[in-house]
Coordinates of C-alpha atoms and ligand atoms in Angstrom, one line a residue:
X1 CA -28.0 46.1 -49.5
X2 CA -27.6 42.5 -49.0
X3 CA -30.0 40.8 -46.7
X4 CA -30.9 37.4 -45.4
X5 CA -34.3 36.5 -44.0
X6 CA -34.1 34.7 -40.8
X7 CA -36.7 32.3 -39.2
X8 CA -36.6 32.7 -35.5
X9 CA -36.4 29.3 -33.9
X10 CA -39.8 28.5 -32.2
X11 CA -38.7 27.1 -28.9
X12 CA -37.2 30.1 -27.4
X13 CA -39.8 32.4 -28.9
X14 CA -42.5 30.3 -27.1
X15 CA -40.8 30.7 -23.8
X16 CA -40.6 34.4 -24.3
X17 CA -44.2 34.6 -25.3
X18 CA -45.3 32.5 -22.4
X19 CA -43.5 34.8 -19.8
X20 CA -45.0 38.2 -20.5
X21 CA -46.4 38.4 -17.0
X22 CA -50.0 37.8 -17.4
X23 CA -51.9 36.4 -14.4
X24 CA -54.8 34.1 -14.8
X25 CA -57.2 37.1 -14.4
X26 CA -55.5 39.5 -17.0
X27 CA -55.2 36.5 -19.5
X28 CA -58.9 35.7 -19.3
X29 CA -59.8 39.3 -19.5
X30 CA -57.8 39.7 -22.8
X31 CA -59.7 36.8 -24.1
X32 CA -63.0 38.2 -23.1
X33 CA -62.0 41.5 -24.9
X34 CA -61.9 39.6 -28.1
X35 CA -65.5 38.4 -27.5
X36 CA -66.6 41.9 -26.8
X37 CA -64.7 43.2 -30.0
X38 CA -66.5 40.6 -31.9
X39 CA -69.9 42.2 -30.7
X40 CA -70.9 39.2 -28.7
X41 CA -73.8 39.6 -26.4
X42 CA -73.3 36.5 -24.5
X43 CA -70.0 35.2 -23.3
X44 CA -69.8 31.9 -21.4
X45 CA -66.6 30.7 -19.6
X46 CA -66.1 27.3 -18.2
X47 CA -63.3 26.2 -16.0
X48 CA -63.2 22.4 -15.5
X49 CA -60.6 20.7 -13.2
X50 CA -59.6 17.2 -14.2
X51 CA -57.1 15.9 -11.6
X52 CA -53.7 17.5 -12.4
X53 CA -54.9 19.3 -15.5
X54 CA -58.1 21.2 -16.5
X55 CA -59.7 22.9 -19.3
X56 CA -60.8 26.5 -20.0
X57 CA -63.5 27.0 -22.5
X58 CA -64.9 30.4 -23.8
X59 CA -67.9 30.3 -25.9
X60 CA -69.3 33.5 -27.5
X61 CA -72.1 34.5 -30.0
X62 CA -70.0 37.1 -31.7
X63 CA -69.2 37.5 -35.3
X64 CA -67.0 34.6 -35.6
X65 CA -64.4 34.3 -38.3
X66 CA -64.1 32.7 -41.6
X67 CA -61.0 30.5 -42.6
X68 CA -58.7 33.3 -43.7
X69 CA -59.7 35.6 -40.6
X70 CA -59.0 32.6 -38.4
X71 CA -55.7 31.8 -40.1
X72 CA -54.6 35.5 -39.6
X73 CA -55.9 35.6 -36.1
X74 CA -53.8 32.7 -35.1
X75 CA -50.6 34.2 -36.4
X76 CA -48.5 35.6 -33.6
X77 CA -48.8 39.2 -34.2
X78 CA -51.7 39.5 -36.5
X79 CA -52.5 43.1 -36.5
X80 CA -49.9 46.0 -36.8
X81 CA -50.2 47.7 -33.4
X82 CA -49.9 51.1 -35.2
X83 CA -53.0 50.5 -37.3
X84 CA -55.9 52.5 -36.4
X85 CA -58.2 50.5 -34.5
X86 CA -62.0 50.9 -34.6
X87 CA -63.4 53.4 -32.2
X88 CA -64.3 51.2 -29.0
X89 CA -62.2 48.4 -30.1
X90 CA -60.4 46.7 -27.1
X91 CA -57.7 44.8 -29.2
X92 CA -54.2 46.3 -29.3
X93 CA -51.2 44.3 -30.4
X94 CA -52.6 41.4 -32.5
X95 CA -51.0 39.2 -29.9
X96 CA -53.6 38.6 -27.0
X97 CA -55.3 35.5 -28.2
X98 CA -52.1 33.7 -28.5
X99 CA -50.1 35.2 -25.5
X100 CA -53.0 35.2 -23.0
X101 CA -53.8 31.6 -23.9
X102 CA -50.1 30.3 -23.8
X103 CA -49.8 32.0 -20.4
X104 CA -52.4 29.5 -19.1
X105 CA -51.7 26.4 -21.1
X106 CA -49.7 24.7 -23.9
X107 CA -52.8 24.0 -26.2
X108 CA -55.2 26.5 -27.9
X109 CA -57.9 25.4 -30.0
X110 CA -60.4 27.9 -31.8
X111 CA -63.6 26.6 -33.4
X112 CA -65.6 29.5 -35.0
X113 CA -68.3 30.0 -37.2
X114 CA -69.0 32.7 -39.5
X115 CA -72.2 33.1 -41.6
X116 CA -73.0 29.5 -41.0
X117 CA -69.6 28.1 -42.0
X118 CA -67.2 26.5 -39.5
X119 CA -63.5 26.9 -39.3
X120 CA -60.9 25.6 -36.8
X121 CA -57.3 25.8 -36.0
X122 CA -55.1 24.4 -33.1
X123 CA -51.7 25.5 -31.8
X124 CA -50.0 22.7 -29.6
X125 CA -47.0 24.1 -28.1
X126 CA -45.6 20.6 -27.5
X127 CA -45.6 19.9 -30.9
X128 CA -44.1 23.4 -31.9
X129 CA -41.3 22.7 -29.4
X130 CA -40.7 19.2 -30.8
X131 CA -40.3 20.3 -34.4
X132 CA -38.9 23.8 -33.5
X133 CA -41.3 25.3 -36.3
X134 CA -44.5 27.1 -36.1
X135 CA -46.7 24.3 -37.5
X136 CA -50.3 25.0 -36.8
X137 CA -52.9 22.3 -36.9
X138 CA -55.8 22.9 -39.2
X139 CA -57.8 20.4 -37.4
X140 CA -58.7 20.2 -33.5
X141 CA -57.8 16.9 -32.0
X142 CA -60.6 14.6 -31.2
X143 CA -60.1 14.8 -27.5
X144 CA -60.6 18.4 -27.6
X145 CA -63.1 18.7 -30.1
X146 CA -65.5 16.5 -27.9
X147 CA -65.4 19.2 -25.3
X148 CA -66.3 22.0 -27.5
X149 CA -70.0 22.6 -28.1
X150 CA -71.6 23.2 -31.4
X151 CA -72.2 26.8 -32.2
X152 CA -75.8 27.9 -32.1
X153 CA -76.9 30.5 -34.7
X154 CA -75.1 31.8 -37.7
X155 CA -71.8 32.8 -36.0
X156 CA -69.8 32.6 -33.0
X157 CA -66.6 31.3 -31.5
X158 CA -65.5 28.7 -29.0
X159 CA -61.9 28.7 -27.7
X160 CA -60.5 25.9 -25.5
X161 CA -57.2 26.1 -23.7
X162 CA -55.9 22.9 -22.2
X163 CA -52.7 21.3 -21.0
X164 CA -53.0 24.0 -18.4
X165 CA -49.4 23.6 -17.0
X166 CA -49.0 27.2 -16.1
X167 CA -52.4 27.6 -14.8
X168 CA -52.1 24.6 -12.5
X169 CA -48.6 25.8 -11.5
X170 CA -47.2 22.4 -12.6
X171 CA -43.7 21.8 -11.6
X172 CA -43.5 24.4 -9.1
X173 CA -44.0 24.5 -5.3
X174 CA -47.5 25.9 -5.9
X175 CA -49.1 23.2 -7.8
X176 CA -52.8 23.5 -7.5
X177 CA -55.5 20.9 -6.7
X178 CA -59.2 20.8 -7.0
X179 CA -60.1 23.0 -4.1
X180 CA -57.5 25.6 -4.8
X181 CA -58.5 25.4 -8.5
X182 CA -61.9 26.8 -7.7
X183 CA -60.5 29.5 -5.4
X184 CA -58.6 30.6 -8.3
X185 CA -61.6 30.5 -10.6
X186 CA -63.3 32.6 -7.9
X187 CA -60.6 35.1 -8.1
X188 CA -61.0 35.4 -11.8
X189 CA -64.7 35.8 -11.4
X190 CA -64.1 38.8 -9.2
X191 CA -61.4 40.2 -11.4
X192 CA -63.9 40.0 -14.5
X193 CA -66.8 41.6 -12.5
X194 CA -64.3 44.4 -11.9
X195 CA -62.6 44.9 -15.1
X196 CA -65.9 44.7 -17.4
X197 CA -68.2 46.4 -14.7
X198 CA -68.8 49.4 -17.0
X199 CA -69.4 47.3 -20.0
X200 CA -71.8 45.0 -18.3
X201 CA -73.6 48.0 -16.9
X202 CA -74.5 49.1 -20.4
X203 CA -76.4 46.0 -20.6
X204 CA -75.4 44.9 -23.9
X205 CA -73.4 42.0 -22.9
X206 CA -73.9 39.2 -20.5
X207 CA -70.9 37.1 -19.0
X208 CA -71.5 33.8 -17.3
X209 CA -68.6 31.9 -15.5
X210 CA -69.2 28.3 -14.5
X211 CA -73.1 29.0 -14.4
X212 CA -72.9 32.1 -12.5
X213 CA -73.8 35.4 -14.3
X214 CA -71.3 38.2 -13.5
X215 CA -72.6 41.0 -11.4
X216 CA -70.9 44.4 -12.1
X217 CA -68.8 45.6 -9.3
X218 CA -69.1 49.4 -9.0
X219 CA -66.0 50.9 -7.5
X220 CA -67.7 54.3 -7.1
X221 CA -70.9 53.3 -5.3
X222 CA -72.7 55.5 -7.7
X223 CA -76.1 54.5 -6.4
X224 CA -75.3 55.3 -2.7
X225 CA -77.0 58.4 -1.6
X226 CA -73.8 59.6 0.4
X227 CA -71.3 59.2 -2.5
X228 CA -70.1 62.4 -3.7
X229 CA -69.6 62.9 -7.4
X230 CA -67.8 65.5 -9.2
X231 CA -68.7 66.9 -12.7
X232 CA -67.0 65.2 -15.7
X233 CA -64.0 67.2 -16.8
X234 CA -62.7 66.8 -20.4
X235 CA -59.0 67.3 -20.6
X236 CA -57.3 67.5 -24.1
X237 CA -54.0 65.8 -23.6
X238 CA -51.8 65.7 -26.7
X239 CA -54.9 65.6 -29.0
X240 CA -56.9 63.0 -27.0
X241 CA -60.0 63.7 -25.2
X242 CA -59.6 62.3 -21.7
X243 CA -62.5 62.4 -19.3
X244 CA -61.9 62.6 -15.7
X245 CA -64.4 62.4 -12.8
X246 CA -64.0 62.1 -9.2
X247 CA -66.0 60.1 -6.5
X248 CA -65.7 60.3 -2.8
X249 CA -67.1 57.3 -1.2
X250 CA -69.3 57.6 2.0
X251 CA -67.7 57.3 5.5
X252 CA -68.0 53.7 6.8
X253 CA -70.6 54.8 9.3
X254 CA -73.0 55.5 6.4
X255 CA -72.6 51.9 5.1
X256 CA -74.0 48.7 6.2
X257 CA -71.8 45.7 6.7
X258 CA -72.4 44.2 3.3
X259 CA -72.0 47.5 1.3
X260 CA -68.7 48.1 3.2
X261 CA -67.3 44.7 2.4
X262 CA -68.2 44.9 -1.4
X263 CA -66.9 48.5 -1.7
X264 CA -63.6 47.2 -0.1
X265 CA -63.1 45.0 -3.1
X266 CA -60.7 42.2 -3.0
X267 CA -57.8 44.2 -2.0
X268 CA -59.4 46.2 0.8
X269 CA -60.3 49.9 1.0
X270 CA -56.8 51.3 1.4
X271 CA -55.7 49.4 -1.8
X272 CA -58.6 50.4 -3.8
X273 CA -58.2 54.3 -3.7
X274 CA -56.8 56.4 -6.5
X275 CA -57.0 56.4 -10.2
X276 CA -59.4 54.0 -12.0
X277 CA -58.2 54.1 -15.7
X278 CA -60.7 52.7 -18.3
X279 CA -59.8 52.3 -22.0
X280 CA -63.1 52.1 -24.1
X281 CA -64.8 51.4 -20.7
X282 CA -62.7 48.4 -19.9
X283 CA -60.9 48.9 -16.7
X284 CA -57.0 48.8 -17.3
X285 CA -55.4 49.8 -14.0
X286 CA -56.7 50.8 -10.5
X287 CA -55.8 51.1 -6.9
X288 CA -53.0 53.6 -6.7
X289 CA -52.0 57.2 -7.3
X290 CA -49.7 56.4 -10.2
X291 CA -46.8 57.3 -8.1
X292 CA -48.0 60.8 -7.3
X293 CA -49.1 60.3 -3.8
X294 CA -49.0 57.7 -1.2
X295 CA -51.8 55.4 -0.3
X296 CA -52.9 57.0 2.9
X297 CA -55.6 55.6 5.1
X298 CA -57.4 59.0 5.2
X299 CA -57.5 59.3 1.3
X300 CA -59.0 55.9 0.7
X301 CA -62.4 57.1 0.0
X302 CA -61.2 59.0 -3.0
X303 CA -61.5 57.2 -6.4
X304 CA -61.1 58.9 -9.7
X305 CA -62.4 57.5 -12.9
X306 CA -60.2 58.4 -16.0
X307 CA -61.6 57.5 -19.6
X308 CA -59.2 57.0 -22.4
X309 CA -60.1 56.4 -26.0
X310 CA -57.9 53.7 -27.7
X311 CA -56.2 56.4 -29.8
X312 CA -54.4 57.3 -26.6
X313 CA -52.5 54.0 -26.3
X314 CA -49.3 55.3 -27.4
X315 CA -49.4 58.5 -25.4
X316 CA -50.3 56.5 -22.2
X317 CA -48.1 53.6 -23.0
X318 CA -50.8 50.9 -22.6
X319 CA -49.0 47.7 -22.2
X320 CA -49.5 44.3 -24.0
X321 CA -51.4 42.8 -21.1
X322 CA -53.6 45.8 -21.0
X323 CA -53.0 46.1 -17.2
X324 CA -50.7 48.9 -17.0
X325 CA -50.3 52.5 -18.2
X326 CA -47.8 55.4 -17.9
X327 CA -49.6 58.8 -18.3
X328 CA -47.9 61.4 -20.2
X329 CA -46.3 64.2 -18.1
X330 CA -48.8 66.9 -19.1
X331 CA -51.6 64.6 -17.9
X332 CA -49.8 64.0 -14.6
X333 CA -49.8 67.6 -13.8
X334 CA -53.4 68.0 -14.5
X335 CA -54.4 64.9 -12.5
X336 CA -52.2 65.7 -9.6
X337 CA -54.2 69.0 -9.0
X338 CA -57.4 67.1 -9.3
X339 CA -56.3 64.5 -6.9
X340 CA -55.0 66.9 -4.2
X341 CA -58.4 68.5 -4.1
X342 CA -60.2 65.1 -3.9
X343 CA -57.8 63.6 -1.4
X344 CA -58.7 66.7 0.8
X345 CA -62.3 66.1 0.7
X346 CA -61.7 62.2 1.5
X347 CA -59.5 63.3 4.5
X348 CA -62.4 65.7 5.8
X349 CA -65.0 63.0 5.6
X350 CA -62.7 60.4 7.0
X351 CA -61.7 62.3 10.0
X352 CA -64.6 64.3 10.8
X353 CA -67.5 62.1 9.3
X354 CA -68.8 65.3 7.6
X355 CA -70.8 64.0 4.7
X356 CA -71.6 66.4 1.9
X357 CA -75.3 66.9 1.1
X358 CA -76.8 63.9 -0.4
X359 CA -75.6 64.2 -4.1
X360 CA -78.9 62.5 -5.5
X361 CA -81.3 64.4 -3.3
X362 CA -84.0 66.1 -5.5
X363 CA -86.8 68.4 -4.7
X364 CA -90.2 68.0 -6.3
X365 CA -91.8 70.8 -8.5
X366 CA -89.9 74.1 -9.0
X367 CA -87.3 73.2 -6.5
X368 CA -85.6 70.7 -8.8
X369 CA -82.2 72.2 -9.9
X370 CA -82.3 70.0 -13.0
X371 CA -85.1 69.1 -15.2
X372 CA -85.6 66.7 -18.1
X373 CA -86.7 68.2 -21.2
X374 CA -87.6 66.7 -24.6
X375 CA -86.1 68.3 -27.6
X376 CA -85.6 67.4 -31.3
X377 CA -82.3 65.7 -30.7
X378 CA -83.6 63.7 -27.7
X379 CA -83.8 64.1 -24.2
X380 CA -81.7 66.7 -22.3
X381 CA -81.2 67.8 -18.7
X382 CA -81.8 71.6 -18.4
X383 CA -81.1 73.8 -15.4
X384 CA -84.2 75.1 -13.7
X385 CA -83.7 78.9 -14.3
X386 CA -86.9 79.5 -12.0
X387 CA -85.3 78.0 -9.0
X388 CA -86.1 80.4 -6.0
X389 CA -82.5 80.5 -4.8
X390 CA -81.3 81.4 -8.3
X391 CA -84.0 84.1 -8.8
X392 CA -83.0 85.6 -5.5
X393 CA -79.3 85.8 -6.6
X394 CA -80.3 87.4 -9.9
X395 CA -82.2 90.1 -8.1
X396 CA -79.2 90.9 -6.0
X397 CA -76.7 91.3 -8.8
X398 CA -76.1 94.0 -11.5
X399 CA -76.9 93.3 -15.1
X400 CA -73.2 92.7 -16.1
X401 CA -72.8 90.2 -13.4
X402 CA -76.1 88.5 -14.1
X403 CA -74.9 88.1 -17.7
X404 CA -71.8 86.5 -16.7
X405 CA -73.7 84.2 -14.4
X406 CA -76.1 83.2 -17.3
X407 CA -73.2 82.3 -19.5
X408 CA -71.7 80.2 -16.7
X409 CA -75.0 78.5 -16.2
X410 CA -75.3 77.8 -19.8
X411 CA -72.0 76.0 -19.8
X412 CA -72.9 74.1 -16.7
X413 CA -76.0 72.9 -18.4
X414 CA -74.3 71.9 -21.8
X415 CA -71.2 70.3 -19.7
X416 CA -73.7 68.1 -17.7
X417 CA -72.4 64.5 -17.8
X418 CA -75.8 63.4 -18.7
X419 CA -75.9 65.7 -21.8
X420 CA -72.5 64.7 -23.2
X421 CA -72.7 61.0 -22.9
X422 CA -73.8 60.5 -26.6
X423 CA -71.9 63.5 -28.0
X424 CA -71.3 63.2 -31.7
X425 CA -67.9 62.1 -33.0
X426 CA -65.7 65.0 -34.1
X427 CA -64.9 65.1 -37.7
X428 CA -61.6 66.6 -38.3
X429 CA -60.5 68.6 -41.3
X430 CA -63.6 70.1 -42.7
X431 CA -65.5 73.2 -41.6
X432 CA -68.8 72.1 -40.3
X433 CA -72.2 73.6 -40.4
X434 CA -73.0 75.4 -37.2
X435 CA -76.4 76.6 -36.0
X436 CA -76.6 80.4 -35.1
X437 CA -77.3 79.6 -31.4
X438 CA -74.1 77.5 -31.3
X439 CA -72.2 80.1 -33.1
X440 CA -73.4 82.9 -30.7
X441 CA -72.6 80.6 -27.7
X442 CA -69.0 80.2 -29.0
X443 CA -68.6 83.9 -29.3
X444 CA -70.2 84.7 -26.1
X445 CA -68.0 82.3 -24.3
X446 CA -64.9 83.2 -26.0
X447 CA -65.2 87.1 -25.4
X448 CA -65.9 86.2 -21.7
X449 CA -62.6 84.2 -21.5
X450 CA -60.6 87.1 -23.2
X451 CA -62.3 89.7 -21.2
X452 CA -61.5 87.9 -17.9
X453 CA -57.9 87.4 -19.2
X454 CA -58.3 83.7 -18.8
X455 CA -56.7 83.3 -22.4
X456 CA -54.2 85.6 -24.1
X457 CA -54.4 84.6 -27.6
X458 CA -56.2 82.5 -30.2
X459 CA -54.0 79.4 -29.5
X460 CA -54.9 79.3 -25.8
X461 CA -58.6 80.2 -26.7
X462 CA -58.8 77.3 -29.2
X463 CA -57.2 74.9 -26.6
X464 CA -59.8 76.0 -24.0
X465 CA -62.8 75.7 -26.5
X466 CA -61.9 72.3 -27.8
X467 CA -62.0 70.8 -24.2
X468 CA -65.4 72.2 -23.6
X469 CA -68.1 69.5 -23.4
X470 CA -70.5 72.2 -24.8
X471 CA -68.7 72.3 -28.0
X472 CA -68.2 68.5 -28.2
X473 CA -69.3 68.1 -31.9
X474 CA -67.1 70.9 -33.2
X475 CA -63.5 70.6 -34.6
X476 CA -60.7 72.9 -34.3
X477 CA -61.0 74.6 -37.7
X478 CA -64.7 75.3 -37.4
X479 CA -64.0 77.0 -33.9
X480 CA -61.3 78.9 -35.4
X481 CA -63.3 80.2 -38.4
X482 CA -66.0 81.4 -36.0
X483 CA -63.5 83.3 -33.9
X484 CA -61.9 84.8 -36.9
X485 CA -65.2 85.9 -38.3
X486 CA -66.2 87.4 -35.0
X487 CA -63.0 89.1 -34.7
X488 CA -62.4 88.3 -31.1
X489 CA -59.8 90.6 -29.7
X490 CA -57.1 89.6 -27.1
X491 CA -56.0 92.7 -25.2
Ligands
ADP501 N1 -63.8 35.6 -30.0 C1 -63.4 36.0 -31.3 N2 -64.3 36.2 -32.2 C2 -64.1 36.8 -33.4 N3 -62.8 37.1 -33.7 C3 -61.9 37.0 -32.8 C4 -62.0 36.4 -31.5 N4 -60.9 36.4 -30.9 C5 -60.0 36.9 -31.8 N5 -60.5 37.3 -32.9 C6 -59.9 37.8 -34.1 O1 -58.5 37.5 -33.9 C7 -57.7 38.7 -33.9 C8 -56.4 38.6 -33.1 O2 -56.8 38.7 -31.7 P1 -55.8 39.0 -30.7 O3 -54.6 38.2 -30.8 O4 -56.3 38.9 -29.3 O5 -55.3 40.5 -31.2 P2 -56.0 41.9 -31.1 O6 -57.2 41.5 -30.1 O7 -55.1 42.8 -30.4 O8 -56.5 42.2 -32.5 C9 -58.7 39.9 -33.6 O9 -58.2 41.1 -34.2 C10 -60.0 39.3 -34.2 O10 -60.1 39.7 -35.5
MG502 MG1 -57.2 40.8 -28.3

């Protein structure tokens, strides 16, 4: 077949790239993602207003790039979005660095250091427009270079964006000036505290903006004693493990003024209800019910955390700005039923001010329901089987029921959120080594499910097993081999 290679002319492509619909907050978050992907522990952002213009500088102490890596990074579309990403990686389309920067301003300069060696590149869209070719400068202009600090240590990256036409709203009715510049910076500050709250809470990275350390914004008020917290549920949606956990925030009468205001976020309580969708712990989308329900005032205490791995990008249609997702239909059905339940609790609390028992209330001594036990694999929470209430229940029921209860409790224990956080990564394709205890547990659980007619065939049983946090480390073929060996029957 005859072909001809065409060179897209630069000017219209620039316009398209600049109009992807980022706002300042989502653009900056996309750049911070890159620093986090580069394993930075310290990220410093600086916004400077210089009359009608300004500069944005982002410094990180991450892995930096050598000359070749930087050249690729500056390409428009530097990575195939279909390529497998590292687990936990926040990058997606190989576009963010350029598209996010160009949505703010016309010039992007990158100075980076990798293993002690510096490299630099600079895109200036004025120049690209003028020559209508993608000409990339291999040196940063002096007036910008002066603003960029030297990189301490062996590696790190400094990004400078200037000629901030878009950020400043140049040529529009909303051109900003010094005071509104800093109001805008304040909003970005809040946005980052929000989007990266989970990542900051892990304590591995510190983010600093114009001299202020970001303070993670916890949408779930986890530390408040009156917050209700559901168990983590693991859904297997089209091969991806999706974690779902609901929270119902306390009634306003349980909060002091400051707590009330902070929990209301920047949009207010009503607009902060609903799903909070995280991709590798980075918040992508929040503040609605994804079209499933209305944002009622009475459901405003309900917030549901959904955790996606980056392998779910296609299935959930994560967009280029990493600010929108569309859940697959089978996820919607599951989420809808969880939401109905949580919205009802919110309603009850909202209208009747009933508050569930304090979720983190613990009793000393043998009244603890959970106890921490040290084991070979590290610490684990175990259920206190000597709890007086449990002992009383055990006394009143027959052997058969007691056995069922024990199996159930075992699963509650193994599925405890505290116990599954560091679950091993599942290795596919090979049959794994399994301890006798684990094998026994799989068999016990499976026979119970088939006896109770929860599942009717092997396929359904496997689907059920694979979503159990208790069997987190086991892959499908291993589970299958255990079932076949044990000859589980499905009557
Ligand atoms: N701050 C940084 N430190 C080190 N490498 C970076 C940094 N920013 C960008 N990169 C490199 O540039 C590449 C392109 O970035 P980007 O355009 O945001 O696409 P993506 O993040 O989707 O890969 C990244 O994959 C990474 O290799
Ligand atoms: Mg990126």
